[in-house]
PDB file of C-alpha atoms in Angstrom:
ATOM      1  CA  MET M   1      10.885  14.616  25.709  1.00  0.00           C
ATOM      2  CA  THR M   2      12.553  15.322  22.540  1.00  0.00           C
ATOM      3  CA  THR M   3      11.294  13.470  19.252  1.00  0.00           C
ATOM      4  CA  GLU M   4      13.403  12.858  16.571  1.00  0.00           C
ATOM      5  CA  ASN M   5      13.227  13.426  13.055  1.00  0.00           C
ATOM      6  CA  ILE M   6      13.003  11.448   9.983  1.00  0.00           C
ATOM      7  CA  SER M   7      13.793  11.592   6.370  1.00  0.00           C
ATOM      8  CA  PHE M   8      11.712  11.345   3.451  1.00  0.00           C
ATOM      9  CA  ALA M   9      13.018  10.966  -0.149  1.00  0.00           C
ATOM     10  CA  CYS M  10      11.995   9.847  -3.450  1.00  0.00           C
ATOM     11  CA  GLN M  11      13.145  10.324  -7.134  1.00  0.00           C
ATOM     12  CA  ILE M  12      10.383  11.618  -9.658  1.00  0.00           C
ATOM     13  CA  GLN M  13      11.709  11.213 -13.127  1.00  0.00           C
ATOM     14  CA  PRO M  14       9.669  11.573 -16.492  1.00  0.00           C
ATOM     15  CA  THR M  15       9.755   9.153 -19.251  1.00  0.00           C
ATOM     16  CA  ASN M  16       9.293  11.674 -21.930  1.00  0.00           C
ATOM     17  CA  ASN M  17      11.565  14.997 -20.931  1.00  0.00           C
ATOM     18  CA  THR M  18       9.731  16.880 -24.074  1.00  0.00           C
ATOM     19  CA  ILE M  19       6.226  16.563 -22.311  1.00  0.00           C
ATOM     20  CA  ALA M  20       5.946  18.870 -19.028  1.00  0.00           C
ATOM     21  CA  LEU M  21       3.716  17.063 -16.763  1.00  0.00           C
ATOM     22  CA  GLY M  22       2.715  18.577 -13.075  1.00  0.00           C
ATOM     23  CA  LEU M  23       3.292  16.998  -9.949  1.00  0.00           C
ATOM     24  CA  ARG M  24       2.293  18.235  -6.206  1.00  0.00           C
ATOM     25  CA  VAL M  25       3.562  16.285  -3.522  1.00  0.00           C
ATOM     26  CA  VAL M  26       2.024  16.638   0.038  1.00  0.00           C
ATOM     27  CA  LEU M  27       2.640  15.494   3.541  1.00  0.00           C
ATOM     28  CA  ASP M  28      -0.446  15.641   6.211  1.00  0.00           C
ATOM     29  CA  GLN M  29      -2.075  18.318   3.900  1.00  0.00           C
ATOM     30  CA  VAL M  30       1.348  20.476   3.310  1.00  0.00           C
ATOM     31  CA  THR M  31       2.713  20.868  -0.056  1.00  0.00           C
ATOM     32  CA  ILE M  32       6.370  19.935   0.061  1.00  0.00           C
ATOM     33  CA  PHE M  33       6.918  19.821  -3.708  1.00  0.00           C
ATOM     34  CA  GLU M  34       5.031  21.470  -6.394  1.00  0.00           C
ATOM     35  CA  ASN M  35       6.099  21.893 -10.021  1.00  0.00           C
ATOM     36  CA  ALA M  36       4.163  22.131 -13.126  1.00  0.00           C
ATOM     37  CA  HIS M  37       6.546  21.310 -15.324  1.00  0.00           C
ATOM     38  CA  VAL M  38       8.391  18.263 -14.563  1.00  0.00           C
ATOM     39  CA  THR M  39      11.080  17.474 -17.666  1.00  0.00           C
ATOM     40  CA  GLU M  40      13.919  15.997 -15.689  1.00  0.00           C
ATOM     41  CA  THR M  41      14.549  13.945 -12.857  1.00  0.00           C
ATOM     42  CA  VAL M  42      14.294  15.363  -9.237  1.00  0.00           C
ATOM     43  CA  GLN M  43      15.562  14.366  -6.093  1.00  0.00           C
ATOM     44  CA  LEU M  44      13.024  15.345  -3.276  1.00  0.00           C
ATOM     45  CA  HIS M  45      14.034  15.307   0.532  1.00  0.00           C
ATOM     46  CA  HIS M  46      11.982  16.349   3.352  1.00  0.00           C
ATOM     47  CA  GLU M  47      12.424  16.206   7.172  1.00  0.00           C
ATOM     48  CA  MET M  48       9.607  14.899   9.271  1.00  0.00           C
ATOM     49  CA  SER M  49       8.953  14.270  13.198  1.00  0.00           C
ATOM     50  CA  ASP M  50       8.792  10.570  13.904  1.00  0.00           C
ATOM     51  CA  ALA M  51       6.585  11.340  17.006  1.00  0.00           C
ATOM     52  CA  ASP M  52       3.544   9.411  17.369  1.00  0.00           C
ATOM     53  CA  GLY M  53       1.036  10.055  14.542  1.00  0.00           C
ATOM     54  CA  GLU M  54      -1.046   9.184  11.647  1.00  0.00           C
ATOM     55  CA  HIS M  55       0.263  10.198   8.332  1.00  0.00           C
ATOM     56  CA  GLU M  56      -1.025  10.612   4.670  1.00  0.00           C
ATOM     57  CA  LEU M  57       1.654  11.152   1.809  1.00  0.00           C
ATOM     58  CA  THR M  58       0.307  12.115  -1.451  1.00  0.00           C
ATOM     59  CA  PHE M  59       1.832  12.572  -5.259  1.00  0.00           C
ATOM     60  CA  GLU M  60      -0.787  14.414  -7.457  1.00  0.00           C
ATOM     61  CA  LEU M  61      -0.078  14.040 -11.304  1.00  0.00           C
ATOM     62  CA  PHE M  62      -1.965  17.138 -13.284  1.00  0.00           C
ATOM     63  CA  GLY M  63      -1.823  19.087 -16.469  1.00  0.00           C
ATOM     64  CA  LYS M  64      -1.586  15.652 -18.687  1.00  0.00           C
ATOM     65  CA  THR M  65      -3.632  16.055 -21.769  1.00  0.00           C
ATOM     66  CA  PRO M  66      -4.948  13.564 -24.437  1.00  0.00           C
ATOM     67  CA  ASP M  67      -2.373  14.878 -26.921  1.00  0.00           C
ATOM     68  CA  HIS M  68       0.259  13.703 -24.440  1.00  0.00           C
ATOM     69  CA  THR M  69      -0.743   9.909 -25.541  1.00  0.00           C
ATOM     70  CA  LYS M  70      -0.296   8.585 -29.107  1.00  0.00           C
ATOM     71  CA  ILE M  71      -2.517   6.015 -30.154  1.00  0.00           C
ATOM     72  CA  THR M  72      -2.482   3.930 -33.239  1.00  0.00           C
ATOM     73  CA  GLU M  73      -6.105   3.187 -34.856  1.00  0.00           C
ATOM     74  CA  THR M  74      -5.842  -0.227 -33.376  1.00  0.00           C
ATOM     75  CA  GLY M  75      -5.590   1.383 -29.772  1.00  0.00           C
ATOM     76  CA  GLU M  76      -2.075   0.476 -29.509  1.00  0.00           C
ATOM     77  CA  ILE M  77      -0.036   3.131 -27.144  1.00  0.00           C
ATOM     78  CA  VAL M  78       3.148   4.235 -29.516  1.00  0.00           C
ATOM     79  CA  SER M  79       4.056   6.965 -27.062  1.00  0.00           C
ATOM     80  CA  ASP M  80       3.358   8.507 -24.079  1.00  0.00           C
ATOM     81  CA  ALA M  81       4.390  10.763 -21.338  1.00  0.00           C
ATOM     82  CA  LEU M  82       4.430   9.145 -17.599  1.00  0.00           C
ATOM     83  CA  LEU M  83       6.088  10.353 -14.204  1.00  0.00           C
ATOM     84  CA  ALA M  84       7.982   7.403 -12.200  1.00  0.00           C
ATOM     85  CA  VAL M  85       8.155   7.432  -8.506  1.00  0.00           C
ATOM     86  CA  ASN M  86      10.529   5.594  -7.211  1.00  0.00           C
ATOM     87  CA  ASN M  87      13.156   5.077  -4.707  1.00  0.00           C
ATOM     88  CA  ILE M  88      10.854   6.118  -2.064  1.00  0.00           C
ATOM     89  CA  SER M  89      12.045   6.127   1.294  1.00  0.00           C
ATOM     90  CA  LEU M  90      11.688   6.884   4.909  1.00  0.00           C
ATOM     91  CA  ASP M  91      14.931   7.141   7.307  1.00  0.00           C
ATOM     92  CA  GLY M  92      16.845   5.483   4.301  1.00  0.00           C
ATOM     93  CA  ILE M  93      14.760   2.433   4.326  1.00  0.00           C
ATOM     94  CA  ASP M  94      13.270   1.575   0.385  1.00  0.00           C
ATOM     95  CA  LEU M  95       9.612   1.861   0.446  1.00  0.00           C
ATOM     96  CA  ASP M  96       8.844   0.865  -3.043  1.00  0.00           C
ATOM     97  CA  GLN M  97       7.313  -2.541  -2.427  1.00  0.00           C
ATOM     98  CA  PHE M  98       5.619  -1.390   0.270  1.00  0.00           C
ATOM     99  CA  VAL M  99       4.008   1.656  -1.527  1.00  0.00           C
ATOM    100  CA  GLN M 100       2.920  -0.570  -4.427  1.00  0.00           C
ATOM    101  CA  SER M 101       1.422  -2.784  -1.908  1.00  0.00           C
ATOM    102  CA  LEU M 102      -0.557  -0.067   0.316  1.00  0.00           C
ATOM    103  CA  ALA M 103      -0.815   3.216  -1.821  1.00  0.00           C
ATOM    104  CA  VAL M 104      -4.113   4.012  -3.650  1.00  0.00           C
ATOM    105  CA  TYR M 105      -4.090   5.615  -7.158  1.00  0.00           C
ATOM    106  CA  HIS M 106      -7.246   7.455  -7.635  1.00  0.00           C
ATOM    107  CA  HIS M 107      -7.972   8.471 -11.660  1.00  0.00           C
ATOM    108  CA  ASP M 108     -10.377   8.556 -13.973  1.00  0.00           C
ATOM    109  CA  PHE M 109      -8.016   7.703 -17.342  1.00  0.00           C
ATOM    110  CA  ASN M 110      -8.035  11.558 -17.731  1.00  0.00           C
ATOM    111  CA  GLY M 111     -11.696  11.821 -17.931  1.00  0.00           C
ATOM    112  CA  SER M 112     -12.539   9.132 -20.554  1.00  0.00           C
ATOM    113  CA  GLN M 113     -13.576   6.635 -17.633  1.00  0.00           C
ATOM    114  CA  ALA M 114     -15.185   6.569 -14.614  1.00  0.00           C
ATOM    115  CA  PRO M 115     -13.181   7.389 -11.399  1.00  0.00           C
ATOM    116  CA  LEU M 116     -11.588   4.574  -9.426  1.00  0.00           C
ATOM    117  CA  ASN M 117      -9.076   3.188  -7.008  1.00  0.00           C
ATOM    118  CA  ASP M 118      -6.292   1.363  -8.686  1.00  0.00           C
ATOM    119  CA  GLN M 119      -2.815  -0.074  -7.651  1.00  0.00           C
ATOM    120  CA  PHE M 120       0.048   1.764  -7.896  1.00  0.00           C
ATOM    121  CA  TYR M 121       2.837   0.352  -9.619  1.00  0.00           C
ATOM    122  CA  GLY M 122       5.425   3.303  -9.613  1.00  0.00           C
ATOM    123  CA  THR M 123       4.291   4.992 -12.470  1.00  0.00           C
ATOM    124  CA  MET M 124       1.747   8.089 -12.919  1.00  0.00           C
ATOM    125  CA  GLY M 125       0.146   8.013 -16.667  1.00  0.00           C
ATOM    126  CA  CYS M 126      -3.238   9.743 -15.759  1.00  0.00           C
ATOM    127  CA  ASN M 127      -4.289  13.076 -13.985  1.00  0.00           C
ATOM    128  CA  GLY M 128      -5.005  11.779 -10.341  1.00  0.00           C
ATOM    129  CA  THR M 129      -3.612  10.909  -6.935  1.00  0.00           C
ATOM    130  CA  VAL M 130      -1.414   8.168  -5.493  1.00  0.00           C
ATOM    131  CA  SER M 131      -2.148   8.250  -1.656  1.00  0.00           C
ATOM    132  CA  LEU M 132      -0.075   6.274   1.128  1.00  0.00           C
ATOM    133  CA  LYS M 133      -1.426   6.607   4.518  1.00  0.00           C
ATOM    134  CA  PHE M 134       1.406   5.426   7.484  1.00  0.00           C
ATOM    135  CA  THR M 135       2.068   6.077  10.992  1.00  0.00           C
ATOM    136  CA  THR M 136       5.194   6.771  13.099  1.00  0.00           C
ATOM    137  CA  PRO M 137       7.024   5.884  15.044  1.00  0.00           C
ATOM    138  CA  ILE M 138       8.114   4.846  11.333  1.00  0.00           C
ATOM    139  CA  TYR M 139       9.666   1.412  12.568  1.00  0.00           C
ATOM    140  CA  LEU M 140       6.501   0.208  14.417  1.00  0.00           C
ATOM    141  CA  TRP M 141       4.702   0.891  11.000  1.00  0.00           C
ATOM    142  CA  LEU M 142       7.189  -1.207   8.856  1.00  0.00           C
ATOM    143  CA  LEU M 143       7.134  -3.946  11.139  1.00  0.00           C
ATOM    144  CA  GLU M 144       3.271  -3.874  11.290  1.00  0.00           C
ATOM    145  CA  ASN M 145       3.358  -4.040   7.496  1.00  0.00           C
ATOM    146  CA  MET M 146       6.120  -6.463   6.257  1.00  0.00           C
TER     147      MET M 146
END
């Protein structure tokens, strides 16, 4: 029996292209993208099997320092460096809403607070990892999570 492949795709977009942030994308413990200096929009594409299985997709932001965020004396952020992860799709199906409701963003506000698991809203501004667990065949997982 042959299994079909499905296509994973997403767009990585820096909000400040003068500050290089690092991003590592891992699918099932295999790095499919790594760049320590993301300064322009990246379109990421990867083929994977649609055979029965459990999977984990992670996006890890690294290399952000306190100098990358400018804060006024009153605590207002006036400039920052973030990476937006959007247009996430599997087999051409937009998963942005699924990711926002199902993914977990584990970070510690760049060392300024205790580690926590947070909801992911499409942007990464703290060193940490966004994790999405899903199963294949992808269409069954989509039906179960609608």
